[in-house]
Amino acid sequence: MYLNHDEIMPFLTDGTVVGSDPSLVNTASLDIVLGDTLLVESNKDDFWNYRPRVLDYGARENFDACKVRMTDEGFVLLPGQFVLGCTVESFNFPNNLAALYRSKSTMGRLALEHMDAGWVDPGFNGVLTLELKNEFQHHSVRIRPGDRIGQLIFMRGNAVRQAVSYATTGNYNGAAGVRQAGFK
């Protein structure tokens, strides 16, 4: 069962959610804000000799990327372009709380997609990495630090044991900024 506004509000003061504002709490979700750092996929090869690089999923290889620190001007995502971003907020989930990240409807109407990797396990702590792609074919989309980029829907359940909590087992636990794929 999802948590409502009154159940989410205490998270902003008890340390579960750090860096958020009460105005971002909705009826049954919390708006999430885009941070100022992106990892932008780049082609480091010579244009004339370009060959797509094959990434091995099992090896969790990183893609070629440049780190971009956005100013108030933001960043323009070209059609089909993929970037990793992160949230302004950081999270300290207890072992009985999980969340589902969903895109804001405005994102969808601007063809800005989150790659649906938005599950936050019990015990997670750190910032969330966001996988964003411009799905337009003929339009670029400008994103800026501070944009309400998505929302979290919270769920409470029975606490998981510490041995299997994301705090103990999670590959991306404790992230302080945007991160590519990889193991601890």
PDB file of C-alpha atoms in Angstrom:
ATOM      1  CA  MET A   1       0.000   0.000   0.000  1.00  0.00           C
ATOM      2  CA  TYR A   2       1.299   3.463  -0.864  1.00  0.00           C
ATOM      3  CA  LEU A   3       1.910   6.150   1.747  1.00  0.00           C
ATOM      4  CA  ASN A   4      -0.067   9.397   1.613  1.00  0.00           C
ATOM      5  CA  HIS A   5       0.884  13.051   2.165  1.00  0.00           C
ATOM      6  CA  ASP A   6       0.631  12.918   5.955  1.00  0.00           C
ATOM      7  CA  GLU A   7       2.752   9.743   6.111  1.00  0.00           C
ATOM      8  CA  ILE A   8       5.436  11.189   3.788  1.00  0.00           C
ATOM      9  CA  MET A   9       5.812  14.574   5.533  1.00  0.00           C
ATOM     10  CA  PRO A  10       7.770  13.211   8.562  1.00  0.00           C
ATOM     11  CA  PHE A  11      10.433  11.794   6.181  1.00  0.00           C
ATOM     12  CA  LEU A  12      11.578  15.373   5.515  1.00  0.00           C
ATOM     13  CA  THR A  13      12.453  15.942   9.176  1.00  0.00           C
ATOM     14  CA  ASP A  14      13.410  12.483  10.472  1.00  0.00           C
ATOM     15  CA  GLY A  15      16.399  12.011   8.113  1.00  0.00           C
ATOM     16  CA  THR A  16      14.742   9.587   5.685  1.00  0.00           C
ATOM     17  CA  VAL A  17      14.789  12.282   2.972  1.00  0.00           C
ATOM     18  CA  VAL A  18      17.485  14.972   3.155  1.00  0.00           C
ATOM     19  CA  GLY A  19      17.445  18.132   1.022  1.00  0.00           C
ATOM     20  CA  SER A  20      13.764  18.221   0.131  1.00  0.00           C
ATOM     21  CA  ASP A  21      11.031  20.757   0.824  1.00  0.00           C
ATOM     22  CA  PRO A  22       7.454  20.305   2.144  1.00  0.00           C
ATOM     23  CA  SER A  23       6.086  21.957  -1.014  1.00  0.00           C
ATOM     24  CA  LEU A  24       7.311  18.902  -2.977  1.00  0.00           C
ATOM     25  CA  VAL A  25       5.062  16.478  -1.069  1.00  0.00           C
ATOM     26  CA  ASN A  26       2.004  15.548  -3.146  1.00  0.00           C
ATOM     27  CA  THR A  27      -1.143  13.609  -2.250  1.00  0.00           C
ATOM     28  CA  ALA A  28       0.664  10.253  -2.489  1.00  0.00           C
ATOM     29  CA  SER A  29       4.199  10.978  -3.728  1.00  0.00           C
ATOM     30  CA  LEU A  30       7.257  13.188  -3.289  1.00  0.00           C
ATOM     31  CA  ASP A  31       8.578  15.226  -6.214  1.00  0.00           C
ATOM     32  CA  ILE A  32      12.286  14.642  -6.843  1.00  0.00           C
ATOM     33  CA  VAL A  33      14.615  17.406  -8.050  1.00  0.00           C
ATOM     34  CA  LEU A  34      17.411  17.085 -10.633  1.00  0.00           C
ATOM     35  CA  GLY A  35      20.936  17.831  -9.389  1.00  0.00           C
ATOM     36  CA  ASP A  36      23.536  19.812 -11.344  1.00  0.00           C
ATOM     37  CA  THR A  37      25.817  17.002 -12.547  1.00  0.00           C
ATOM     38  CA  LEU A  38      25.314  14.791 -15.608  1.00  0.00           C
ATOM     39  CA  LEU A  39      27.291  12.005 -17.212  1.00  0.00           C
ATOM     40  CA  VAL A  40      26.762  12.494 -20.938  1.00  0.00           C
ATOM     41  CA  GLU A  41      27.430   9.629 -23.332  1.00  0.00           C
ATOM     42  CA  SER A  42      30.208  10.656 -25.689  1.00  0.00           C
ATOM     43  CA  ASN A  43      31.987   9.205 -28.678  1.00  0.00           C
ATOM     44  CA  LYS A  44      35.715   9.385 -28.052  1.00  0.00           C
ATOM     45  CA  ASP A  45      36.539   7.816 -31.418  1.00  0.00           C
ATOM     46  CA  ASP A  46      37.386   9.609 -34.641  1.00  0.00           C
ATOM     47  CA  PHE A  47      34.153  10.467 -36.490  1.00  0.00           C
ATOM     48  CA  TRP A  48      35.319   8.939 -39.778  1.00  0.00           C
ATOM     49  CA  ASN A  49      36.383   5.669 -38.161  1.00  0.00           C
ATOM     50  CA  TYR A  50      33.448   5.372 -35.761  1.00  0.00           C
ATOM     51  CA  ARG A  51      32.432   1.898 -34.675  1.00  0.00           C
ATOM     52  CA  PRO A  52      29.988   1.390 -31.830  1.00  0.00           C
ATOM     53  CA  ARG A  53      31.664   0.053 -28.721  1.00  0.00           C
ATOM     54  CA  VAL A  54      30.149  -3.111 -27.270  1.00  0.00           C
ATOM     55  CA  LEU A  55      29.577  -2.988 -23.525  1.00  0.00           C
ATOM     56  CA  ASP A  56      29.494  -6.286 -21.646  1.00  0.00           C
ATOM     57  CA  TYR A  57      26.459  -6.310 -19.354  1.00  0.00           C
ATOM     58  CA  GLY A  58      27.908  -9.084 -17.176  1.00  0.00           C
ATOM     59  CA  ALA A  59      31.119  -7.114 -16.629  1.00  0.00           C
ATOM     60  CA  ARG A  60      29.144  -3.925 -15.845  1.00  0.00           C
ATOM     61  CA  GLU A  61      31.437  -1.914 -18.108  1.00  0.00           C
ATOM     62  CA  ASN A  62      31.138   1.867 -18.075  1.00  0.00           C
ATOM     63  CA  PHE A  63      30.181   3.724 -21.230  1.00  0.00           C
ATOM     64  CA  ASP A  64      32.303   6.560 -22.631  1.00  0.00           C
ATOM     65  CA  ALA A  65      31.066   9.705 -20.946  1.00  0.00           C
ATOM     66  CA  CYS A  66      31.984  13.253 -20.039  1.00  0.00           C
ATOM     67  CA  LYS A  67      30.981  14.805 -16.753  1.00  0.00           C
ATOM     68  CA  VAL A  68      28.993  18.007 -17.206  1.00  0.00           C
ATOM     69  CA  ARG A  69      28.220  20.448 -14.413  1.00  0.00           C
ATOM     70  CA  MET A  70      25.092  22.337 -15.403  1.00  0.00           C
ATOM     71  CA  THR A  71      24.644  26.052 -14.806  1.00  0.00           C
ATOM     72  CA  ASP A  72      21.289  27.829 -14.680  1.00  0.00           C
ATOM     73  CA  GLU A  73      21.266  27.525 -18.495  1.00  0.00           C
ATOM     74  CA  GLY A  74      20.886  23.779 -18.052  1.00  0.00           C
ATOM     75  CA  PHE A  75      21.710  21.131 -20.622  1.00  0.00           C
ATOM     76  CA  VAL A  76      20.082  20.478 -23.999  1.00  0.00           C
ATOM     77  CA  LEU A  77      19.378  16.800 -24.679  1.00  0.00           C
ATOM     78  CA  LEU A  78      19.438  16.123 -28.397  1.00  0.00           C
ATOM     79  CA  PRO A  79      16.956  13.704 -29.979  1.00  0.00           C
ATOM     80  CA  GLY A  80      17.842  10.175 -28.858  1.00  0.00           C
ATOM     81  CA  GLN A  81      20.535  11.370 -26.438  1.00  0.00           C
ATOM     82  CA  PHE A  82      21.116   9.507 -23.144  1.00  0.00           C
ATOM     83  CA  VAL A  83      22.488  10.952 -19.893  1.00  0.00           C
ATOM     84  CA  LEU A  84      22.817   9.921 -16.280  1.00  0.00           C
ATOM     85  CA  GLY A  85      21.828  12.491 -13.671  1.00  0.00           C
ATOM     86  CA  CYS A  86      21.205  12.401  -9.955  1.00  0.00           C
ATOM     87  CA  THR A  87      18.803  13.792  -7.416  1.00  0.00           C
ATOM     88  CA  VAL A  88      19.431  16.766  -5.161  1.00  0.00           C
ATOM     89  CA  GLU A  89      17.859  14.765  -2.357  1.00  0.00           C
ATOM     90  CA  SER A  90      19.652  12.007  -0.529  1.00  0.00           C
ATOM     91  CA  PHE A  91      17.832   9.153   1.150  1.00  0.00           C
ATOM     92  CA  ASN A  92      18.259   6.988   4.239  1.00  0.00           C
ATOM     93  CA  PHE A  93      15.654   4.248   3.939  1.00  0.00           C
ATOM     94  CA  PRO A  94      14.994   2.065   6.967  1.00  0.00           C
ATOM     95  CA  ASN A  95      14.669  -1.664   6.370  1.00  0.00           C
ATOM     96  CA  ASN A  96      10.858  -1.473   6.225  1.00  0.00           C
ATOM     97  CA  LEU A  97      10.533   1.241   3.554  1.00  0.00           C
ATOM     98  CA  ALA A  98      10.780   0.993  -0.252  1.00  0.00           C
ATOM     99  CA  ALA A  99       9.882   3.367  -3.066  1.00  0.00           C
ATOM    100  CA  LEU A 100       9.092   3.367  -6.763  1.00  0.00           C
ATOM    101  CA  TYR A 101      10.479   6.189  -8.932  1.00  0.00           C
ATOM    102  CA  ARG A 102       8.103   7.400 -11.626  1.00  0.00           C
ATOM    103  CA  SER A 103       8.450  10.147 -14.203  1.00  0.00           C
ATOM    104  CA  LYS A 104       6.401  13.312 -13.894  1.00  0.00           C
ATOM    105  CA  SER A 105       3.632  13.553 -16.507  1.00  0.00           C
ATOM    106  CA  THR A 106       5.252  16.703 -17.931  1.00  0.00           C
ATOM    107  CA  MET A 107       8.399  14.656 -18.648  1.00  0.00           C
ATOM    108  CA  GLY A 108       6.361  12.183 -20.645  1.00  0.00           C
ATOM    109  CA  ARG A 109       4.656  14.939 -22.604  1.00  0.00           C
ATOM    110  CA  LEU A 110       8.086  16.282 -23.548  1.00  0.00           C
ATOM    111  CA  ALA A 111       9.277  12.781 -24.582  1.00  0.00           C
ATOM    112  CA  LEU A 112      11.851  12.781 -21.785  1.00  0.00           C
ATOM    113  CA  GLU A 113      12.007   9.218 -20.524  1.00  0.00           C
ATOM    114  CA  HIS A 114      13.433   7.643 -17.420  1.00  0.00           C
ATOM    115  CA  MET A 115      14.726   4.187 -18.300  1.00  0.00           C
ATOM    116  CA  ASP A 116      12.456   2.477 -15.716  1.00  0.00           C
ATOM    117  CA  ALA A 117      15.206   1.423 -13.343  1.00  0.00           C
ATOM    118  CA  GLY A 118      13.446   3.168 -10.499  1.00  0.00           C
ATOM    119  CA  TRP A 119      13.109   0.790  -7.577  1.00  0.00           C
ATOM    120  CA  VAL A 120      14.517   1.918  -4.219  1.00  0.00           C
ATOM    121  CA  ASP A 121      15.117  -1.033  -1.900  1.00  0.00           C
ATOM    122  CA  PRO A 122      14.729  -1.097   1.883  1.00  0.00           C
ATOM    123  CA  GLY A 123      17.999   0.030   3.472  1.00  0.00           C
ATOM    124  CA  PHE A 124      19.121   2.208   0.529  1.00  0.00           C
ATOM    125  CA  ASN A 125      21.033   5.357   1.387  1.00  0.00           C
ATOM    126  CA  GLY A 126      22.482   7.996  -0.920  1.00  0.00           C
ATOM    127  CA  VAL A 127      21.324   9.981  -3.927  1.00  0.00           C
ATOM    128  CA  LEU A 128      19.390   8.356  -6.765  1.00  0.00           C
ATOM    129  CA  THR A 129      20.983   8.054 -10.188  1.00  0.00           C
ATOM    130  CA  LEU A 130      18.533   8.837 -12.983  1.00  0.00           C
ATOM    131  CA  GLU A 131      18.744   7.322 -16.467  1.00  0.00           C
ATOM    132  CA  LEU A 132      17.284   9.922 -18.844  1.00  0.00           C
ATOM    133  CA  LYS A 133      16.724   9.824 -22.591  1.00  0.00           C
ATOM    134  CA  ASN A 134      15.151  12.240 -25.072  1.00  0.00           C
ATOM    135  CA  GLU A 135      12.724  10.133 -27.112  1.00  0.00           C
ATOM    136  CA  PHE A 136      11.837  12.942 -29.549  1.00  0.00           C
ATOM    137  CA  GLN A 137      13.020  12.524 -33.132  1.00  0.00           C
ATOM    138  CA  HIS A 138      12.862  16.190 -34.131  1.00  0.00           C
ATOM    139  CA  HIS A 139      13.106  18.229 -30.911  1.00  0.00           C
ATOM    140  CA  SER A 140      15.749  18.806 -28.277  1.00  0.00           C
ATOM    141  CA  VAL A 141      14.775  19.185 -24.610  1.00  0.00           C
ATOM    142  CA  ARG A 142      16.442  21.522 -22.096  1.00  0.00           C
ATOM    143  CA  ILE A 143      16.777  20.275 -18.521  1.00  0.00           C
ATOM    144  CA  ARG A 144      18.035  22.379 -15.632  1.00  0.00           C
ATOM    145  CA  PRO A 145      19.266  21.788 -12.109  1.00  0.00           C
ATOM    146  CA  GLY A 146      16.282  22.035  -9.793  1.00  0.00           C
ATOM    147  CA  ASP A 147      13.755  20.700 -12.320  1.00  0.00           C
ATOM    148  CA  ARG A 148      11.081  18.500 -10.759  1.00  0.00           C
ATOM    149  CA  ILE A 149      12.223  15.496 -12.734  1.00  0.00           C
ATOM    150  CA  GLY A 150      10.260  12.671 -11.117  1.00  0.00           C
ATOM    151  CA  GLN A 151       8.440  11.441  -8.048  1.00  0.00           C
ATOM    152  CA  LEU A 152       8.783   8.722  -5.443  1.00  0.00           C
ATOM    153  CA  ILE A 153       5.861   6.587  -4.338  1.00  0.00           C
ATOM    154  CA  PHE A 154       6.612   5.136  -0.913  1.00  0.00           C
ATOM    155  CA  MET A 155       5.543   1.737   0.457  1.00  0.00           C
ATOM    156  CA  ARG A 156       5.994   0.291   3.919  1.00  0.00           C
ATOM    157  CA  GLY A 157       6.308  -3.422   4.623  1.00  0.00           C
ATOM    158  CA  ASN A 158       7.819  -5.879   7.031  1.00  0.00           C
ATOM    159  CA  ALA A 159      11.448  -5.030   7.752  1.00  0.00           C
ATOM    160  CA  VAL A 160      14.026  -7.098   5.918  1.00  0.00           C
ATOM    161  CA  ARG A 161      16.886  -8.635   7.914  1.00  0.00           C
ATOM    162  CA  GLN A 162      20.050  -6.520   7.984  1.00  0.00           C
ATOM    163  CA  ALA A 163      21.964  -9.330   6.239  1.00  0.00           C
ATOM    164  CA  VAL A 164      19.789  -8.930   3.129  1.00  0.00           C
ATOM    165  CA  SER A 165      19.093  -5.193   3.422  1.00  0.00           C
ATOM    166  CA  TYR A 166      20.317  -2.969   0.590  1.00  0.00           C
ATOM    167  CA  ALA A 167      22.372  -1.197   3.265  1.00  0.00           C
ATOM    168  CA  THR A 168      24.443  -4.395   3.455  1.00  0.00           C
ATOM    169  CA  THR A 169      24.185  -5.846  -0.056  1.00  0.00           C
ATOM    170  CA  GLY A 170      23.526  -2.917  -2.421  1.00  0.00           C
ATOM    171  CA  ASN A 171      25.931  -2.123  -5.253  1.00  0.00           C
ATOM    172  CA  TYR A 172      25.028   1.564  -5.352  1.00  0.00           C
ATOM    173  CA  ASN A 173      24.487   2.177  -1.653  1.00  0.00           C
ATOM    174  CA  GLY A 174      26.092   5.305  -0.250  1.00  0.00           C
ATOM    175  CA  ALA A 175      26.338   7.057  -3.615  1.00  0.00           C
ATOM    176  CA  ALA A 176      27.078  10.753  -3.191  1.00  0.00           C
ATOM    177  CA  GLY A 177      26.687  11.597  -6.893  1.00  0.00           C
ATOM    178  CA  VAL A 178      25.828  10.223 -10.297  1.00  0.00           C
ATOM    179  CA  ARG A 179      27.267   6.734 -10.895  1.00  0.00           C
ATOM    180  CA  GLN A 180      27.583   4.401 -13.841  1.00  0.00           C
ATOM    181  CA  ALA A 181      27.045   0.631 -13.659  1.00  0.00           C
ATOM    182  CA  GLY A 182      29.408  -1.355 -11.533  1.00  0.00           C
ATOM    183  CA  PHE A 183      29.908  -3.449  -8.485  1.00  0.00           C
ATOM    184  CA  LYS A 184      31.276  -2.375  -5.105  1.00  0.00           C
TER     185      LYS A 184
END
